[in-house]
PDB file of C-alpha atoms in Angstrom:
ATOM      1  CA  GLN A 275      -1.042 -13.386  12.894  1.00  0.00           C
ATOM      2  CA  LYS A 276      -0.826 -10.787  10.163  1.00  0.00           C
ATOM      3  CA  GLU A 277      -3.710  -8.654   9.520  1.00  0.00           C
ATOM      4  CA  VAL A 278      -3.958  -9.586   5.842  1.00  0.00           C
ATOM      5  CA  GLU A 279      -2.807 -12.951   4.271  1.00  0.00           C
ATOM      6  CA  GLN A 280      -2.332 -13.731   0.508  1.00  0.00           C
ATOM      7  CA  ASN A 281      -1.100 -16.635  -1.379  1.00  0.00           C
ATOM      8  CA  SER A 282       2.254 -15.268  -2.833  1.00  0.00           C
ATOM      9  CA  GLY A 283       2.076 -17.418  -5.780  1.00  0.00           C
ATOM     10  CA  PRO A 284       3.393 -17.149  -8.429  1.00  0.00           C
ATOM     11  CA  LEU A 285       0.153 -17.811 -10.311  1.00  0.00           C
ATOM     12  CA  SER A 286       0.350 -18.361 -14.062  1.00  0.00           C
ATOM     13  CA  VAL A 287      -2.696 -18.562 -16.252  1.00  0.00           C
ATOM     14  CA  PRO A 288      -2.986 -18.550 -20.109  1.00  0.00           C
ATOM     15  CA  GLU A 289      -4.274 -15.690 -22.029  1.00  0.00           C
ATOM     16  CA  GLY A 290      -8.075 -15.631 -22.049  1.00  0.00           C
ATOM     17  CA  ALA A 291      -8.393 -17.803 -18.789  1.00  0.00           C
ATOM     18  CA  ILE A 292      -9.719 -16.696 -15.697  1.00  0.00           C
ATOM     19  CA  ALA A 293      -7.315 -15.738 -12.816  1.00  0.00           C
ATOM     20  CA  SER A 294      -8.620 -16.130  -9.233  1.00  0.00           C
ATOM     21  CA  LEU A 295      -6.686 -14.303  -6.353  1.00  0.00           C
ATOM     22  CA  ASN A 296      -7.514 -14.876  -2.784  1.00  0.00           C
ATOM     23  CA  CYS A 297      -7.111 -13.060   0.546  1.00  0.00           C
ATOM     24  CA  THR A 298      -8.117 -13.515   4.162  1.00  0.00           C
ATOM     25  CA  TYR A 299      -8.008 -11.088   6.939  1.00  0.00           C
ATOM     26  CA  SER A 300      -7.954 -11.116  10.718  1.00  0.00           C
ATOM     27  CA  ASP A 301      -9.897  -8.257  12.046  1.00  0.00           C
ATOM     28  CA  ARG A 302     -13.432  -9.122  11.915  1.00  0.00           C
ATOM     29  CA  GLY A 303     -14.505  -5.391  12.294  1.00  0.00           C
ATOM     30  CA  SER A 304     -12.890  -4.482   8.962  1.00  0.00           C
ATOM     31  CA  GLN A 305     -15.187  -2.536   6.844  1.00  0.00           C
ATOM     32  CA  SER A 306     -13.528  -1.889   3.418  1.00  0.00           C
ATOM     33  CA  PHE A 307     -11.452  -4.103   1.127  1.00  0.00           C
ATOM     34  CA  PHE A 308      -9.434  -3.028  -1.849  1.00  0.00           C
ATOM     35  CA  TRP A 309      -7.423  -4.669  -4.572  1.00  0.00           C
ATOM     36  CA  TYR A 310      -4.500  -2.829  -5.928  1.00  0.00           C
ATOM     37  CA  ARG A 311      -2.244  -3.821  -8.873  1.00  0.00           C
ATOM     38  CA  GLN A 312       1.478  -3.187  -8.834  1.00  0.00           C
ATOM     39  CA  TYR A 313       3.806  -3.417 -11.741  1.00  0.00           C
ATOM     40  CA  SER A 314       7.320  -4.145 -11.240  1.00  0.00           C
ATOM     41  CA  GLY A 315       9.165  -0.941  -9.992  1.00  0.00           C
ATOM     42  CA  LYS A 316       5.985   0.989  -9.882  1.00  0.00           C
ATOM     43  CA  SER A 317       3.670   2.000  -7.005  1.00  0.00           C
ATOM     44  CA  PRO A 318       0.336   0.336  -6.348  1.00  0.00           C
ATOM     45  CA  GLU A 319      -2.686   1.514  -8.154  1.00  0.00           C
ATOM     46  CA  LEU A 320      -6.340   0.764  -7.125  1.00  0.00           C
ATOM     47  CA  ILE A 321      -8.212  -1.610  -9.217  1.00  0.00           C
ATOM     48  CA  MET A 322     -11.520  -1.878  -7.182  1.00  0.00           C
ATOM     49  CA  PHE A 323     -12.919  -1.908  -3.771  1.00  0.00           C
ATOM     50  CA  ILE A 324     -15.829  -3.629  -1.956  1.00  0.00           C
ATOM     51  CA  TYR A 325     -17.619  -2.842   1.163  1.00  0.00           C
ATOM     52  CA  SER A 326     -20.617  -5.311   1.172  1.00  0.00           C
ATOM     53  CA  ASN A 327     -20.863  -8.981   1.261  1.00  0.00           C
ATOM     54  CA  GLY A 328     -21.313 -10.564  -2.337  1.00  0.00           C
ATOM     55  CA  ASP A 329     -19.935  -9.777  -5.704  1.00  0.00           C
ATOM     56  CA  LYS A 330     -19.016  -6.398  -7.305  1.00  0.00           C
ATOM     57  CA  GLU A 331     -18.078  -6.326 -11.028  1.00  0.00           C
ATOM     58  CA  ASP A 332     -16.134  -3.800 -12.863  1.00  0.00           C
ATOM     59  CA  GLY A 333     -15.349  -4.701 -16.520  1.00  0.00           C
ATOM     60  CA  ARG A 334     -13.200  -7.841 -16.442  1.00  0.00           C
ATOM     61  CA  PHE A 335     -12.703  -7.743 -12.643  1.00  0.00           C
ATOM     62  CA  THR A 336     -15.039  -9.170 -10.089  1.00  0.00           C
ATOM     63  CA  ALA A 337     -14.387  -8.778  -6.368  1.00  0.00           C
ATOM     64  CA  GLN A 338     -16.038 -11.063  -3.803  1.00  0.00           C
ATOM     65  CA  LEU A 339     -16.415 -10.566  -0.287  1.00  0.00           C
ATOM     66  CA  ASN A 340     -17.552 -12.900   2.381  1.00  0.00           C
ATOM     67  CA  LYS A 341     -17.425 -11.243   5.809  1.00  0.00           C
ATOM     68  CA  ALA A 342     -18.445 -14.288   7.736  1.00  0.00           C
ATOM     69  CA  SER A 343     -15.421 -16.273   6.336  1.00  0.00           C
ATOM     70  CA  GLN A 344     -13.296 -13.142   6.473  1.00  0.00           C
ATOM     71  CA  TYR A 345     -12.379 -13.768   2.858  1.00  0.00           C
ATOM     72  CA  VAL A 346     -11.971 -11.537  -0.220  1.00  0.00           C
ATOM     73  CA  SER A 347     -11.144 -12.644  -3.710  1.00  0.00           C
ATOM     74  CA  LEU A 348     -10.592 -10.978  -7.161  1.00  0.00           C
ATOM     75  CA  LEU A 349     -11.409 -12.792 -10.408  1.00  0.00           C
ATOM     76  CA  ILE A 350      -9.896 -11.526 -13.666  1.00  0.00           C
ATOM     77  CA  ARG A 351     -11.886 -12.725 -16.621  1.00  0.00           C
ATOM     78  CA  ASP A 352     -10.355 -12.921 -20.170  1.00  0.00           C
ATOM     79  CA  SER A 353      -6.830 -12.447 -18.744  1.00  0.00           C
ATOM     80  CA  GLN A 354      -4.483 -10.484 -20.783  1.00  0.00           C
ATOM     81  CA  PRO A 355      -0.579 -10.389 -20.763  1.00  0.00           C
ATOM     82  CA  SER A 356      -0.786  -6.675 -19.524  1.00  0.00           C
ATOM     83  CA  ASP A 357      -2.660  -8.060 -16.362  1.00  0.00           C
ATOM     84  CA  SER A 358       0.786  -9.647 -15.363  1.00  0.00           C
ATOM     85  CA  ALA A 359       1.515  -7.914 -12.096  1.00  0.00           C
ATOM     86  CA  THR A 360       1.432  -8.226  -8.381  1.00  0.00           C
ATOM     87  CA  TYR A 361      -1.950  -7.989  -6.887  1.00  0.00           C
ATOM     88  CA  LEU A 362      -2.284  -6.566  -3.444  1.00  0.00           C
ATOM     89  CA  CYS A 363      -5.254  -7.131  -1.046  1.00  0.00           C
ATOM     90  CA  ALA A 364      -5.806  -4.187   1.427  1.00  0.00           C
ATOM     91  CA  VAL A 365      -8.118  -3.977   4.389  1.00  0.00           C
ATOM     92  CA  ASN A 366      -9.433  -0.845   6.138  1.00  0.00           C
ATOM     93  CA  THR A 367      -9.532  -1.294   9.872  1.00  0.00           C
ATOM     94  CA  ASP A 368     -12.569  -0.868  11.967  1.00  0.00           C
ATOM     95  CA  THR A 369     -11.676   2.693  12.858  1.00  0.00           C
ATOM     96  CA  GLY A 370     -11.523   3.371   9.002  1.00  0.00           C
ATOM     97  CA  ASN A 371      -8.234   5.049   9.221  1.00  0.00           C
ATOM     98  CA  GLN A 372      -5.620   2.433   8.713  1.00  0.00           C
ATOM     99  CA  PHE A 373      -4.995   0.332   5.664  1.00  0.00           C
ATOM    100  CA  TYR A 374      -3.140  -2.886   5.869  1.00  0.00           C
ATOM    101  CA  PHE A 375      -1.775  -4.905   2.933  1.00  0.00           C
ATOM    102  CA  GLY A 376      -1.091  -8.462   2.142  1.00  0.00           C
ATOM    103  CA  THR A 377       2.156  -9.547   0.699  1.00  0.00           C
ATOM    104  CA  GLY A 378       0.685  -9.692  -2.800  1.00  0.00           C
ATOM    105  CA  THR A 379       0.235 -12.344  -5.406  1.00  0.00           C
ATOM    106  CA  SER A 380       2.325 -12.375  -8.361  1.00  0.00           C
ATOM    107  CA  LEU A 381       0.249 -13.211 -11.569  1.00  0.00           C
ATOM    108  CA  THR A 382       1.758 -14.030 -14.962  1.00  0.00           C
ATOM    109  CA  VAL A 383      -0.635 -14.320 -17.885  1.00  0.00           C
ATOM    110  CA  ILE A 384       1.094 -16.456 -20.640  1.00  0.00           C
ATOM    111  CA  PRO A 385       0.439 -15.396 -24.271  1.00  0.00           C
TER     112      PRO A 385
ATOM    113  CA  ASP B 185       0.067  17.168 -11.827  1.00  0.00           C
ATOM    114  CA  THR B 186      -2.431  16.855  -9.002  1.00  0.00           C
ATOM    115  CA  GLY B 187      -1.332  13.292  -7.715  1.00  0.00           C
ATOM    116  CA  VAL B 188       0.798  12.364  -4.805  1.00  0.00           C
ATOM    117  CA  SER B 189       4.298  13.710  -5.204  1.00  0.00           C
ATOM    118  CA  GLN B 190       7.333  12.307  -3.549  1.00  0.00           C
ATOM    119  CA  ASN B 191      10.979  13.272  -3.628  1.00  0.00           C
ATOM    120  CA  PRO B 192      13.727  12.419  -3.978  1.00  0.00           C
ATOM    121  CA  ARG B 193      12.716   9.457  -6.082  1.00  0.00           C
ATOM    122  CA  HIS B 194      16.049   7.756  -5.450  1.00  0.00           C
ATOM    123  CA  LYS B 195      18.503   8.137  -2.427  1.00  0.00           C
ATOM    124  CA  ILE B 196      21.886   6.408  -2.206  1.00  0.00           C
ATOM    125  CA  THR B 197      23.540   7.087   1.287  1.00  0.00           C
ATOM    126  CA  LYS B 198      26.213   5.527   3.467  1.00  0.00           C
ATOM    127  CA  ARG B 199      25.324   3.652   6.583  1.00  0.00           C
ATOM    128  CA  GLY B 200      24.974   6.018   9.531  1.00  0.00           C
ATOM    129  CA  GLN B 201      23.849   9.098   7.636  1.00  0.00           C
ATOM    130  CA  ASN B 202      20.453  10.641   7.951  1.00  0.00           C
ATOM    131  CA  VAL B 203      17.877  10.894   5.063  1.00  0.00           C
ATOM    132  CA  THR B 204      14.639  12.710   4.686  1.00  0.00           C
ATOM    133  CA  PHE B 205      11.920  12.064   2.341  1.00  0.00           C
ATOM    134  CA  ARG B 206       9.181  14.526   1.509  1.00  0.00           C
ATOM    135  CA  CYS B 207       5.576  13.909   0.395  1.00  0.00           C
ATOM    136  CA  ASP B 208       3.022  16.394  -1.136  1.00  0.00           C
ATOM    137  CA  PRO B 209      -0.397  14.741  -1.004  1.00  0.00           C
ATOM    138  CA  ILE B 210      -3.390  15.519  -3.172  1.00  0.00           C
ATOM    139  CA  SER B 211      -4.539  18.843  -1.967  1.00  0.00           C
ATOM    140  CA  GLU B 212      -7.955  18.217  -0.743  1.00  0.00           C
ATOM    141  CA  HIS B 213      -6.844  14.971   1.112  1.00  0.00           C
ATOM    142  CA  ASN B 214      -6.525  15.297   4.776  1.00  0.00           C
ATOM    143  CA  ARG B 215      -5.140  12.013   5.711  1.00  0.00           C
ATOM    144  CA  LEU B 216      -1.480  11.127   4.752  1.00  0.00           C
ATOM    145  CA  TYR B 217       0.107   7.710   5.144  1.00  0.00           C
ATOM    146  CA  TRP B 218       3.711   6.383   5.041  1.00  0.00           C
ATOM    147  CA  TYR B 219       4.462   2.779   3.999  1.00  0.00           C
ATOM    148  CA  ARG B 220       7.762   0.772   3.580  1.00  0.00           C
ATOM    149  CA  GLN B 221       8.017  -1.830   0.899  1.00  0.00           C
ATOM    150  CA  THR B 222      10.674  -4.356   0.439  1.00  0.00           C
ATOM    151  CA  LEU B 223      11.192  -6.631  -2.578  1.00  0.00           C
ATOM    152  CA  GLY B 224       8.575  -9.331  -2.637  1.00  0.00           C
ATOM    153  CA  GLN B 225       6.505  -7.948   0.094  1.00  0.00           C
ATOM    154  CA  GLY B 226       3.373  -5.820   0.405  1.00  0.00           C
ATOM    155  CA  PRO B 227       3.441  -2.174   1.656  1.00  0.00           C
ATOM    156  CA  GLU B 228       4.122  -2.146   5.498  1.00  0.00           C
ATOM    157  CA  PHE B 229       2.142   0.496   7.424  1.00  0.00           C
ATOM    158  CA  LEU B 230       4.406   2.995   9.212  1.00  0.00           C
ATOM    159  CA  THR B 231       2.369   6.005  10.271  1.00  0.00           C
ATOM    160  CA  TYR B 232      -0.486   8.236   9.363  1.00  0.00           C
ATOM    161  CA  PHE B 233      -1.636  11.761   9.874  1.00  0.00           C
ATOM    162  CA  GLN B 234      -5.074  13.522   9.941  1.00  0.00           C
ATOM    163  CA  ASN B 235      -4.218  17.126   8.944  1.00  0.00           C
ATOM    164  CA  GLU B 236      -1.250  17.813  11.233  1.00  0.00           C
ATOM    165  CA  ALA B 237      -2.015  15.302  13.982  1.00  0.00           C
ATOM    166  CA  GLN B 238      -0.035  12.148  13.728  1.00  0.00           C
ATOM    167  CA  LEU B 239      -2.674   9.657  14.900  1.00  0.00           C
ATOM    168  CA  GLU B 240      -0.682   6.340  14.752  1.00  0.00           C
ATOM    169  CA  LYS B 241       3.067   6.016  15.070  1.00  0.00           C
ATOM    170  CA  SER B 242       3.470   2.749  16.971  1.00  0.00           C
ATOM    171  CA  ARG B 243       4.350   0.944  13.740  1.00  0.00           C
ATOM    172  CA  LEU B 244       7.299   3.159  13.072  1.00  0.00           C
ATOM    173  CA  LEU B 245      10.128   0.501  12.807  1.00  0.00           C
ATOM    174  CA  SER B 246      12.354   2.174  15.447  1.00  0.00           C
ATOM    175  CA  ASP B 247      13.162   5.421  17.220  1.00  0.00           C
ATOM    176  CA  ARG B 248      15.375   6.234  14.354  1.00  0.00           C
ATOM    177  CA  PHE B 249      12.214   6.806  12.269  1.00  0.00           C
ATOM    178  CA  SER B 250      10.094   9.963  12.587  1.00  0.00           C
ATOM    179  CA  ALA B 251       7.555  11.667  10.631  1.00  0.00           C
ATOM    180  CA  GLU B 252       6.076  15.178  10.626  1.00  0.00           C
ATOM    181  CA  ARG B 253       3.389  17.094   8.819  1.00  0.00           C
ATOM    182  CA  PRO B 254       3.705  20.563  10.402  1.00  0.00           C
ATOM    183  CA  LYS B 255       1.071  22.482   8.676  1.00  0.00           C
ATOM    184  CA  GLY B 256      -1.174  19.627   7.648  1.00  0.00           C
ATOM    185  CA  SER B 257       0.041  19.864   3.871  1.00  0.00           C
ATOM    186  CA  PHE B 258       3.285  18.069   2.940  1.00  0.00           C
ATOM    187  CA  SER B 259       5.031  15.561   5.237  1.00  0.00           C
ATOM    188  CA  THR B 260       8.560  14.387   5.790  1.00  0.00           C
ATOM    189  CA  LEU B 261       9.801  11.020   6.933  1.00  0.00           C
ATOM    190  CA  GLU B 262      13.263  11.096   8.430  1.00  0.00           C
ATOM    191  CA  ILE B 263      15.542   8.022   9.053  1.00  0.00           C
ATOM    192  CA  GLN B 264      18.506   8.809  11.291  1.00  0.00           C
ATOM    193  CA  ARG B 265      21.609   6.744  11.453  1.00  0.00           C
ATOM    194  CA  THR B 266      20.571   4.558   8.558  1.00  0.00           C
ATOM    195  CA  GLU B 267      21.359   0.931   8.470  1.00  0.00           C
ATOM    196  CA  GLN B 268      21.604  -1.431   5.457  1.00  0.00           C
ATOM    197  CA  GLY B 269      18.274  -3.016   6.506  1.00  0.00           C
ATOM    198  CA  ASP B 270      16.523   0.441   5.845  1.00  0.00           C
ATOM    199  CA  SER B 271      17.051  -0.025   2.145  1.00  0.00           C
ATOM    200  CA  ALA B 272      13.610  -0.127   0.736  1.00  0.00           C
ATOM    201  CA  MET B 273      10.978   1.883  -1.123  1.00  0.00           C
ATOM    202  CA  TYR B 274       9.140   4.381   1.016  1.00  0.00           C
ATOM    203  CA  LEU B 275       5.738   5.050  -0.211  1.00  0.00           C
ATOM    204  CA  CYS B 276       3.481   7.872   0.608  1.00  0.00           C
ATOM    205  CA  ALA B 277      -0.352   7.798   0.087  1.00  0.00           C
ATOM    206  CA  SER B 278      -3.257  10.036   0.836  1.00  0.00           C
ATOM    207  CA  ASP B 279      -6.877   9.128   1.068  1.00  0.00           C
ATOM    208  CA  VAL B 280     -10.541   9.974   0.974  1.00  0.00           C
ATOM    209  CA  GLY B 281     -11.572   6.304   1.454  1.00  0.00           C
ATOM    210  CA  GLU B 282      -9.133   4.817  -0.855  1.00  0.00           C
ATOM    211  CA  LEU B 283      -5.391   5.125  -0.949  1.00  0.00           C
ATOM    212  CA  PHE B 284      -3.665   7.084  -3.753  1.00  0.00           C
ATOM    213  CA  PHE B 285       0.039   6.439  -3.887  1.00  0.00           C
ATOM    214  CA  GLY B 286       2.907   8.451  -4.813  1.00  0.00           C
ATOM    215  CA  GLU B 287       5.753   7.048  -7.106  1.00  0.00           C
ATOM    216  CA  GLY B 288       7.696   6.200  -4.027  1.00  0.00           C
ATOM    217  CA  SER B 289      11.366   7.028  -2.735  1.00  0.00           C
ATOM    218  CA  ARG B 290      13.758   4.310  -3.140  1.00  0.00           C
ATOM    219  CA  LEU B 291      16.497   4.285  -0.530  1.00  0.00           C
ATOM    220  CA  THR B 292      19.822   2.286  -0.918  1.00  0.00           C
ATOM    221  CA  VAL B 293      22.113   2.261   2.217  1.00  0.00           C
ATOM    222  CA  LEU B 294      25.608   1.298   1.326  1.00  0.00           C
TER     223      LEU B 294
END
């Protein structure tokens, strides 16, 4: 079992809609959870992180964490064509020193 | 530029040759990571350093891969006797709780 699992998509949403991206992880002791965005040919860039159960909002982005279900999600409200990218879920291990990534979900926002 | 710096950005080599990539992390970051990323996949963890100590290397893909960080500053990743399957993007990152990535070094093995 891989440490982090994501639906690879592709996911297509119309401009202005909500995009929902999901991620599950296997290590129950994981402490920190991250969402990265990666444009084609570029390196990943951090969107946001979450440590505690519940929701965390940052602008149009909301991260949701459910440690009991070992589930992390990212909601993008009012999706824009510039949001079209691959979204990577990353988990920091129990020791806090290793980061594991999912395969990423490709998102396309259709104008 | 105070971000993570990697070079070369692109490397084309023939099968069997050795290649070395360099990473200069953000100066105040003690931890440095190497990842490999192939098309359509997420970054695959290879190894990491805390200062000059390599604390995890079991994920290096084979004994042809090695990494060093001799003075706790820059790091190098070497691949010996390259194979076509080594063609990938090699990403370096440093962290203080969240990873900051360099632009990557793309390797093409002919």
